[in-house]
PDB file of C-alpha atoms in Angstrom:
ATOM      1  CA  MET A   1      -2.780  23.064  -0.528  1.00 67.00           C
ATOM      2  CA  VAL A   2      -2.712  21.090   2.710  1.00 70.00           C
ATOM      3  CA  HIS A   3      -1.465  24.215   4.477  1.00 70.00           C
ATOM      4  CA  PHE A   4      -4.487  26.212   3.302  1.00 72.00           C
ATOM      5  CA  VAL A   5      -6.878  23.459   4.398  1.00 70.00           C
ATOM      6  CA  VAL A   6      -5.329  23.509   7.861  1.00 69.00           C
ATOM      7  CA  GLN A   7      -5.567  27.304   8.005  1.00 71.00           C
ATOM      8  CA  ARG A   8      -9.199  27.399   6.868  1.00 70.00           C
ATOM      9  CA  THR A   9     -10.147  24.938   9.617  1.00 70.00           C
ATOM     10  CA  ASP A  10      -8.530  27.182  12.236  1.00 70.00           C
ATOM     11  CA  GLN A  11      -5.774  24.599  12.688  1.00 66.00           C
ATOM     12  CA  GLN A  12      -8.195  22.205  14.345  1.00 70.00           C
ATOM     13  CA  LEU A  13      -7.174  19.252  12.202  1.00 75.00           C
ATOM     14  CA  GLU A  14      -5.074  16.972  14.412  1.00 80.00           C
ATOM     15  CA  PRO A  15      -5.123  13.505  12.822  1.00 81.00           C
ATOM     16  CA  ALA A  16      -3.419  10.624  14.618  1.00 79.00           C
ATOM     17  CA  GLU A  17      -2.652   8.866  11.325  1.00 80.00           C
ATOM     18  CA  VAL A  18      -2.528   9.992   7.706  1.00 84.00           C
ATOM     19  CA  VAL A  19      -2.721   7.464   4.850  1.00 84.00           C
ATOM     20  CA  CYS A  20      -1.542   8.726   1.474  1.00 84.00           C
ATOM     21  CA  ASP A  21       0.007   7.719  -1.830  1.00 84.00           C
ATOM     22  CA  PHE A  22       3.753   7.211  -2.203  1.00 87.00           C
ATOM     23  CA  GLU A  23       4.576  10.686  -3.474  1.00 86.00           C
ATOM     24  CA  SER A  24       7.582  12.248  -1.783  1.00 86.00           C
ATOM     25  CA  ALA A  25       6.174  15.787  -1.942  1.00 87.00           C
ATOM     26  CA  LEU A  26       2.844  14.660  -0.480  1.00 86.00           C
ATOM     27  CA  ILE A  27       4.487  12.679   2.307  1.00 88.00           C
ATOM     28  CA  ASP A  28       6.733  15.650   3.165  1.00 88.00           C
ATOM     29  CA  ALA A  29       3.697  17.951   3.228  1.00 87.00           C
ATOM     30  CA  MET A  30       1.806  15.628   5.565  1.00 88.00           C
ATOM     31  CA  GLN A  31       4.760  15.339   7.909  1.00 85.00           C
ATOM     32  CA  THR A  32       5.229  19.118   7.911  1.00 87.00           C
ATOM     33  CA  GLN A  33       1.584  20.042   8.466  1.00 84.00           C
ATOM     34  CA  PHE A  34       0.853  17.235  10.932  1.00 87.00           C
ATOM     35  CA  PRO A  35       4.126  16.676  12.836  1.00 86.00           C
ATOM     36  CA  ASN A  36       2.414  14.587  15.522  1.00 86.00           C
ATOM     37  CA  ALA A  37       0.659  12.274  13.075  1.00 85.00           C
ATOM     38  CA  ILE A  38       1.906   8.917  11.829  1.00 85.00           C
ATOM     39  CA  VAL A  39       2.177   9.068   8.029  1.00 87.00           C
ATOM     40  CA  ILE A  40       1.445   5.697   6.421  1.00 86.00           C
ATOM     41  CA  GLY A  41       1.816   4.844   2.747  1.00 87.00           C
ATOM     42  CA  CYS A  42      -1.176   3.159   1.136  1.00 87.00           C
ATOM     43  CA  LEU A  43      -0.751  -0.640   1.141  1.00 86.00           C
ATOM     44  CA  PHE A  44      -2.734  -0.983  -2.085  1.00 86.00           C
ATOM     45  CA  HIS A  45      -0.411   1.408  -3.903  1.00 89.00           C
ATOM     46  CA  LEU A  46       2.648  -0.321  -2.464  1.00 92.00           C
ATOM     47  CA  LYS A  47       1.492  -3.734  -3.678  1.00 92.00           C
ATOM     48  CA  GLN A  48       0.474  -2.295  -7.034  1.00 92.00           C
ATOM     49  CA  ALA A  49       3.939  -0.747  -7.463  1.00 94.00           C
ATOM     50  CA  LEU A  50       5.631  -4.029  -6.549  1.00 97.00           C
ATOM     51  CA  ARG A  51       3.515  -5.957  -9.042  1.00 96.00           C
ATOM     52  CA  ARG A  52       4.325  -3.440 -11.789  1.00 96.00           C
ATOM     53  CA  ALA A  53       8.021  -3.847 -11.015  1.00 97.00           C
ATOM     54  CA  MET A  54       7.749  -7.630 -11.269  1.00 97.00           C
ATOM     55  CA  LYS A  55       6.134  -7.275 -14.673  1.00 97.00           C
ATOM     56  CA  ARG A  56       8.887  -4.869 -15.797  1.00 97.00           C
ATOM     57  CA  PHE A  57      11.479  -7.489 -14.910  1.00 97.00           C
ATOM     58  CA  LEU A  58       9.533 -10.140 -16.856  1.00 97.00           C
ATOM     59  CA  ILE A  59       8.631 -12.245 -13.824  1.00 97.00           C
ATOM     60  CA  PRO A  60       5.820 -14.608 -14.962  1.00 97.00           C
ATOM     61  CA  GLU A  61       2.288 -13.882 -13.785  1.00 96.00           C
ATOM     62  CA  GLU A  62       1.956 -17.149 -11.835  1.00 97.00           C
ATOM     63  CA  VAL A  63       5.105 -16.284  -9.880  1.00 97.00           C
ATOM     64  CA  CYS A  64       3.834 -12.739  -9.286  1.00 97.00           C
ATOM     65  CA  SER A  65       0.634 -14.192  -7.885  1.00 97.00           C
ATOM     66  CA  ILE A  66       2.594 -16.326  -5.432  1.00 97.00           C
ATOM     67  CA  ALA A  67       4.622 -13.339  -4.268  1.00 97.00           C
ATOM     68  CA  MET A  68       1.510 -11.177  -3.900  1.00 96.00           C
ATOM     69  CA  THR A  69      -0.396 -13.784  -1.877  1.00 94.00           C
ATOM     70  CA  ARG A  70      -1.356 -12.426   1.534  1.00 90.00           C
ATOM     71  CA  GLY A  71       1.315 -13.331   4.060  1.00 91.00           C
ATOM     72  CA  VAL A  72       4.248 -13.487   1.623  1.00 94.00           C
ATOM     73  CA  LEU A  73       5.693 -10.224   0.313  1.00 95.00           C
ATOM     74  CA  ASP A  74       3.347  -8.099   2.417  1.00 91.00           C
ATOM     75  CA  MET A  75       4.773  -9.794   5.525  1.00 93.00           C
ATOM     76  CA  LEU A  76       7.505  -7.157   5.353  1.00 94.00           C
ATOM     77  CA  THR A  77       4.939  -4.478   6.195  1.00 92.00           C
ATOM     78  CA  VAL A  78       4.076  -5.901   9.633  1.00 90.00           C
ATOM     79  CA  MET A  79       7.317  -7.339  11.019  1.00 91.00           C
ATOM     80  CA  GLU A  80       9.582  -5.355  13.299  1.00 91.00           C
ATOM     81  CA  GLN A  81      11.688  -2.918  11.301  1.00 90.00           C
ATOM     82  CA  SER A  82      14.869  -4.333  12.795  1.00 91.00           C
ATOM     83  CA  LEU A  83      13.960  -7.668  11.178  1.00 92.00           C
ATOM     84  CA  ILE A  84      13.449  -6.350   7.646  1.00 93.00           C
ATOM     85  CA  GLU A  85      16.842  -7.594   6.408  1.00 93.00           C
ATOM     86  CA  ASN A  86      16.175 -11.139   7.592  1.00 94.00           C
ATOM     87  CA  GLY A  87      12.559 -10.741   6.554  1.00 94.00           C
ATOM     88  CA  ILE A  88      13.618 -10.210   2.937  1.00 95.00           C
ATOM     89  CA  LYS A  89      15.607 -13.449   3.125  1.00 95.00           C
ATOM     90  CA  TRP A  90      12.498 -15.186   4.478  1.00 95.00           C
ATOM     91  CA  VAL A  91      10.323 -13.798   1.664  1.00 95.00           C
ATOM     92  CA  LYS A  92      12.855 -14.912  -0.976  1.00 95.00           C
ATOM     93  CA  ARG A  93      12.877 -18.419   0.480  1.00 94.00           C
ATOM     94  CA  GLU A  94       9.079 -18.502   0.796  1.00 95.00           C
ATOM     95  CA  ILE A  95       8.523 -17.501  -2.834  1.00 96.00           C
ATOM     96  CA  ARG A  96      11.073 -20.040  -4.050  1.00 95.00           C
ATOM     97  CA  GLN A  97       9.640 -22.870  -1.950  1.00 95.00           C
ATOM     98  CA  ARG A  98       6.084 -22.122  -3.074  1.00 96.00           C
ATOM     99  CA  CYS A  99       7.207 -22.066  -6.702  1.00 96.00           C
ATOM    100  CA  ASP A 100       8.971 -25.418  -6.241  1.00 96.00           C
ATOM    101  CA  ALA A 101       5.879 -26.912  -4.596  1.00 96.00           C
ATOM    102  CA  ALA A 102       3.705 -25.731  -7.492  1.00 96.00           C
ATOM    103  CA  GLY A 103       6.163 -26.900 -10.133  1.00 96.00           C
ATOM    104  CA  ILE A 104       6.739 -23.341 -11.356  1.00 96.00           C
ATOM    105  CA  GLU A 105      10.143 -22.202 -12.578  1.00 95.00           C
ATOM    106  CA  TYR A 106      11.862 -19.695 -10.296  1.00 95.00           C
ATOM    107  CA  SER A 107      14.331 -17.327 -11.994  1.00 94.00           C
ATOM    108  CA  LYS A 108      17.041 -16.210  -9.573  1.00 94.00           C
ATOM    109  CA  SER A 109      18.336 -13.617 -12.011  1.00 94.00           C
ATOM    110  CA  LYS A 110      14.988 -11.869 -12.451  1.00 96.00           C
ATOM    111  CA  TRP A 111      14.349 -11.842  -8.726  1.00 96.00           C
ATOM    112  CA  ARG A 112      17.844 -10.493  -8.078  1.00 95.00           C
ATOM    113  CA  VAL A 113      16.992  -7.465 -10.243  1.00 96.00           C
ATOM    114  CA  PHE A 114      13.681  -7.076  -8.426  1.00 97.00           C
ATOM    115  CA  TRP A 115      15.322  -7.109  -4.994  1.00 97.00           C
ATOM    116  CA  ASP A 116      17.906  -4.566  -6.171  1.00 96.00           C
ATOM    117  CA  TYR A 117      14.989  -2.348  -7.142  1.00 97.00           C
ATOM    118  CA  PHE A 118      13.301  -3.003  -3.777  1.00 97.00           C
ATOM    119  CA  GLN A 119      16.458  -1.961  -1.927  1.00 96.00           C
ATOM    120  CA  ARG A 120      16.858   1.249  -3.928  1.00 96.00           C
ATOM    121  CA  THR A 121      13.221   2.273  -3.764  1.00 95.00           C
ATOM    122  CA  TRP A 122      11.602   0.939  -0.615  1.00 95.00           C
ATOM    123  CA  ILE A 123      14.614   0.899   1.701  1.00 95.00           C
ATOM    124  CA  GLU A 124      16.653   3.874   0.501  1.00 94.00           C
ATOM    125  CA  LEU A 125      14.236   6.240  -1.289  1.00 91.00           C
ATOM    126  CA  TYR A 126      11.322   5.838   1.111  1.00 89.00           C
ATOM    127  CA  ASP A 127      11.780   5.437   4.835  1.00 87.00           C
ATOM    128  CA  VAL A 128      10.737   1.974   5.999  1.00 92.00           C
ATOM    129  CA  SER A 129       8.469   3.558   8.602  1.00 88.00           C
ATOM    130  CA  VAL A 130       6.238   4.894   5.813  1.00 89.00           C
ATOM    131  CA  TRP A 131       5.194   1.418   4.633  1.00 92.00           C
ATOM    132  CA  ASN A 132       5.877  -0.724   7.697  1.00 90.00           C
ATOM    133  CA  VAL A 133       3.220  -0.584  10.432  1.00 85.00           C
ATOM    134  CA  ALA A 134       4.803  -2.856  13.043  1.00 85.00           C
ATOM    135  CA  GLY A 135       3.769  -1.773  16.514  1.00 77.00           C
ATOM    136  CA  LEU A 136       0.568  -0.095  15.352  1.00 74.00           C
ATOM    137  CA  ASN A 137      -2.886  -1.527  15.963  1.00 60.00           C
ATOM    138  CA  ASN A 138      -3.842  -3.188  12.665  1.00 53.00           C
ATOM    139  CA  GLU A 139      -7.527  -3.080  13.611  1.00 51.00           C
ATOM    140  CA  LEU A 140      -7.555   0.683  14.158  1.00 46.00           C
ATOM    141  CA  VAL A 141      -5.077   2.002  11.616  1.00 52.00           C
ATOM    142  CA  ALA A 142      -6.224   2.139   8.007  1.00 57.00           C
ATOM    143  CA  ARG A 143      -3.773   0.505   5.623  1.00 55.00           C
ATOM    144  CA  THR A 144      -5.089   2.027   2.390  1.00 55.00           C
ATOM    145  CA  ASN A 145      -6.732   5.187   1.134  1.00 53.00           C
ATOM    146  CA  ASN A 146      -9.248   3.133  -0.866  1.00 57.00           C
ATOM    147  CA  PRO A 147     -12.212   4.372   1.251  1.00 63.00           C
ATOM    148  CA  LEU A 148     -11.376   7.948   0.257  1.00 66.00           C
ATOM    149  CA  GLU A 149     -11.057   7.006  -3.402  1.00 67.00           C
ATOM    150  CA  ARG A 150     -14.343   5.093  -3.159  1.00 71.00           C
ATOM    151  CA  PHE A 151     -15.999   8.154  -1.635  1.00 74.00           C
ATOM    152  CA  ASN A 152     -14.631  10.295  -4.463  1.00 75.00           C
ATOM    153  CA  ARG A 153     -16.145   7.949  -7.050  1.00 78.00           C
ATOM    154  CA  GLU A 154     -19.450   7.863  -5.153  1.00 80.00           C
ATOM    155  CA  LEU A 155     -19.504  11.658  -4.975  1.00 81.00           C
ATOM    156  CA  ASN A 156     -18.864  12.019  -8.705  1.00 83.00           C
ATOM    157  CA  ASP A 157     -21.584   9.474  -9.480  1.00 85.00           C
ATOM    158  CA  ARG A 158     -24.145  11.577  -7.593  1.00 86.00           C
ATOM    159  CA  PHE A 159     -23.700  14.606  -9.821  1.00 86.00           C
ATOM    160  CA  PRO A 160     -26.116  14.610 -12.776  1.00 83.00           C
ATOM    161  CA  LYS A 161     -23.494  16.178 -15.033  1.00 84.00           C
ATOM    162  CA  PRO A 162     -19.875  17.365 -14.910  1.00 82.00           C
ATOM    163  CA  ARG A 163     -19.214  20.801 -13.435  1.00 85.00           C
ATOM    164  CA  PRO A 164     -22.415  21.045 -11.372  1.00 87.00           C
ATOM    165  CA  SER A 165     -23.710  24.350 -10.115  1.00 89.00           C
ATOM    166  CA  MET A 166     -22.848  25.452  -6.599  1.00 89.00           C
ATOM    167  CA  ALA A 167     -26.383  24.739  -5.433  1.00 89.00           C
ATOM    168  CA  THR A 168     -26.256  21.197  -6.839  1.00 89.00           C
ATOM    169  CA  PHE A 169     -22.802  20.602  -5.362  1.00 86.00           C
ATOM    170  CA  VAL A 170     -23.862  21.729  -1.882  1.00 87.00           C
ATOM    171  CA  GLY A 171     -27.074  19.704  -2.056  1.00 89.00           C
ATOM    172  CA  VAL A 172     -25.272  16.508  -3.054  1.00 87.00           C
ATOM    173  CA  VAL A 173     -22.619  16.952  -0.356  1.00 85.00           C
ATOM    174  CA  LYS A 174     -25.273  17.553   2.331  1.00 88.00           C
ATOM    175  CA  THR A 175     -27.244  14.464   1.274  1.00 89.00           C
ATOM    176  CA  LEU A 176     -24.171  12.253   1.108  1.00 85.00           C
ATOM    177  CA  SER A 177     -22.889  13.563   4.453  1.00 83.00           C
ATOM    178  CA  ALA A 178     -26.203  12.742   6.120  1.00 87.00           C
ATOM    179  CA  GLU A 179     -26.061   9.207   4.706  1.00 83.00           C
ATOM    180  CA  TYR A 180     -22.539   8.668   6.074  1.00 74.00           C
ATOM    181  CA  VAL A 181     -23.543  10.002   9.492  1.00 81.00           C
ATOM    182  CA  GLN A 182     -26.447   7.541   9.486  1.00 83.00           C
ATOM    183  CA  ARG A 183     -24.138   4.664   8.553  1.00 74.00           C
ATOM    184  CA  VAL A 184     -21.814   5.468  11.453  1.00 73.00           C
ATOM    185  CA  ALA A 185     -24.744   5.776  13.862  1.00 80.00           C
ATOM    186  CA  ASP A 186     -26.152   2.419  12.728  1.00 73.00           C
ATOM    187  CA  VAL A 187     -23.074   0.486  13.922  1.00 67.00           C
ATOM    188  CA  PRO A 188     -23.558   0.869  17.713  1.00 73.00           C
ATOM    189  CA  ARG A 189     -27.308   0.370  17.262  1.00 73.00           C
ATOM    190  CA  GLY A 190     -26.739  -2.999  15.657  1.00 73.00           C
ATOM    191  CA  ARG A 191     -28.223  -1.963  12.323  1.00 69.00           C
ATOM    192  CA  ALA A 192     -24.890  -2.285  10.546  1.00 63.00           C
ATOM    193  CA  ARG A 193     -21.564  -4.002  11.125  1.00 66.00           C
ATOM    194  CA  ARG A 194     -18.211  -2.325  11.189  1.00 58.00           C
ATOM    195  CA  PRO A 195     -15.960  -3.778   8.467  1.00 58.00           C
ATOM    196  CA  VAL A 196     -13.442  -6.244   9.877  1.00 58.00           C
ATOM    197  CA  ARG A 197      -9.918  -5.745   8.581  1.00 56.00           C
ATOM    198  CA  GLU A 198      -8.089  -8.989   7.945  1.00 60.00           C
ATOM    199  CA  ARG A 199      -4.765  -8.879   9.732  1.00 63.00           C
ATOM    200  CA  ILE A 200      -1.411 -10.004   8.395  1.00 65.00           C
ATOM    201  CA  VAL A 201       0.134 -11.984  11.249  1.00 69.00           C
ATOM    202  CA  PRO A 202       3.945 -11.758  11.459  1.00 71.00           C
ATOM    203  CA  VAL A 203       5.918 -14.999  11.366  1.00 78.00           C
ATOM    204  CA  ASP A 204       8.874 -16.034  13.488  1.00 79.00           C
ATOM    205  CA  ILE A 205      12.042 -15.588  11.433  1.00 80.00           C
ATOM    206  CA  PRO A 206      15.222 -17.419  12.467  1.00 77.00           C
ATOM    207  CA  ALA A 207      18.051 -15.029  13.266  1.00 77.00           C
ATOM    208  CA  ASP A 208      20.473 -17.166  11.240  1.00 76.00           C
ATOM    209  CA  ILE A 209      18.287 -17.541   8.142  1.00 81.00           C
ATOM    210  CA  ALA A 210      20.456 -17.901   5.037  1.00 77.00           C
ATOM    211  CA  ASP A 211      20.054 -16.033   1.773  1.00 74.00           C
ATOM    212  CA  ASP A 212      20.690 -18.608  -0.930  1.00 62.00           C
ATOM    213  CA  SER A 213      18.114 -17.442  -3.463  1.00 56.00           C
ATOM    214  CA  ASP A 214      20.391 -15.373  -5.698  1.00 55.00           C
ATOM    215  CA  ASP A 215      23.401 -17.641  -6.118  1.00 54.00           C
ATOM    216  CA  ASP A 216      24.735 -19.486  -9.125  1.00 50.00           C
ATOM    217  CA  GLU A 217      22.927 -17.556 -11.847  1.00 52.00           C
ATOM    218  CA  PRO A 218      24.063 -14.491 -13.808  1.00 49.00           C
ATOM    219  CA  ALA A 219      22.110 -11.295 -13.364  1.00 46.00           C
ATOM    220  CA  ALA A 220      19.326 -10.684 -15.846  1.00 44.00           C
ATOM    221  CA  VAL A 221      19.511  -7.855 -18.323  1.00 43.00           C
ATOM    222  CA  GLU A 222      16.854  -5.245 -17.587  1.00 46.00           C
ATOM    223  CA  LEU A 223      14.905  -5.161 -20.820  1.00 47.00           C
ATOM    224  CA  ILE A 224      12.631  -2.421 -19.532  1.00 46.00           C
ATOM    225  CA  SER A 225      13.851   0.667 -17.718  1.00 45.00           C
ATOM    226  CA  ASP A 226      13.492   0.618 -13.942  1.00 47.00           C
ATOM    227  CA  GLY A 227      12.206   4.109 -13.254  1.00 48.00           C
ATOM    228  CA  SER A 228      11.778   4.421  -9.509  1.00 45.00           C
ATOM    229  CA  SER A 229       9.712   7.550 -10.092  1.00 45.00           C
ATOM    230  CA  ASP A 230       6.947   5.219 -11.279  1.00 49.00           C
ATOM    231  CA  GLU A 231       6.130   4.615  -7.625  1.00 51.00           C
ATOM    232  CA  GLU A 232       5.078   8.258  -7.306  1.00 45.00           C
ATOM    233  CA  GLY A 233       2.345   7.933  -9.930  1.00 44.00           C
ATOM    234  CA  GLN A 234      -1.372   7.585  -9.421  1.00 42.00           C
ATOM    235  CA  VAL A 235      -3.411   4.370  -9.540  1.00 38.00           C
ATOM    236  CA  GLU A 236      -3.484   3.091 -13.099  1.00 41.00           C
ATOM    237  CA  ASP A 237      -6.015   0.339 -12.731  1.00 44.00           C
ATOM    238  CA  GLU A 238      -8.391   0.463  -9.786  1.00 42.00           C
ATOM    239  CA  ASN A 239      -9.887  -2.838 -10.899  1.00 41.00           C
ATOM    240  CA  GLU A 240      -6.825  -4.529  -9.366  1.00 44.00           C
ATOM    241  CA  GLU A 241      -7.941  -3.425  -5.904  1.00 43.00           C
ATOM    242  CA  GLU A 242      -9.730  -6.597  -4.851  1.00 39.00           C
ATOM    243  CA  GLN A 243      -7.002  -8.847  -6.274  1.00 41.00           C
ATOM    244  CA  LEU A 244      -4.160  -7.012  -4.550  1.00 41.00           C
ATOM    245  CA  LEU A 245      -5.840  -6.553  -1.189  1.00 42.00           C
TER     246      LEU A 245
END
């Protein structure tokens, strides 16, 4: 489908970055059709997949919330790729220390299963470069495809009924396009403000950081199947968007 879109636009589409879901076929298509573009996996979908995995491994909600706090697990997405191994050790320690400070029980066995899953899925199945944006300008590069999904919802809401006529469809698209052009034009005129993206600032990680988070406890039994293909699904609950981002 992407190929036909490129052809119908006389091959004039030359995006610098492409943000998409974590679907292997979609990522491959983007990389094939736009070889000069940087393909970035949607941060919202990444965090949603990680939270679902935590729930599969029976990690309590209060511990999940600590891990999903901005600047903890998502720190892996902004640090240099060469530091990912030590970065995982830092994240393990950070989650454990925050749990201890809050008086929340930390289960080494459950987290060991989670990190095994993380290694298989986000290190081996997907290339780190798809979800790690170190070296890119955080203020210019979109981290999620939520704006596109929001536009899709807004477009559907404008239609008076499902399956509109061609005339209605064209009219709605023209009206909505004019509104978006006006919004963009209002920014330099001072009538509107460009949204400010909150940055995740990388931390300094000691080169000799130890990994002591998985010792002394037997591995947990996976009570629910760990299907890595789950990460290639669509958004199941868009209401989580504000919480996860």
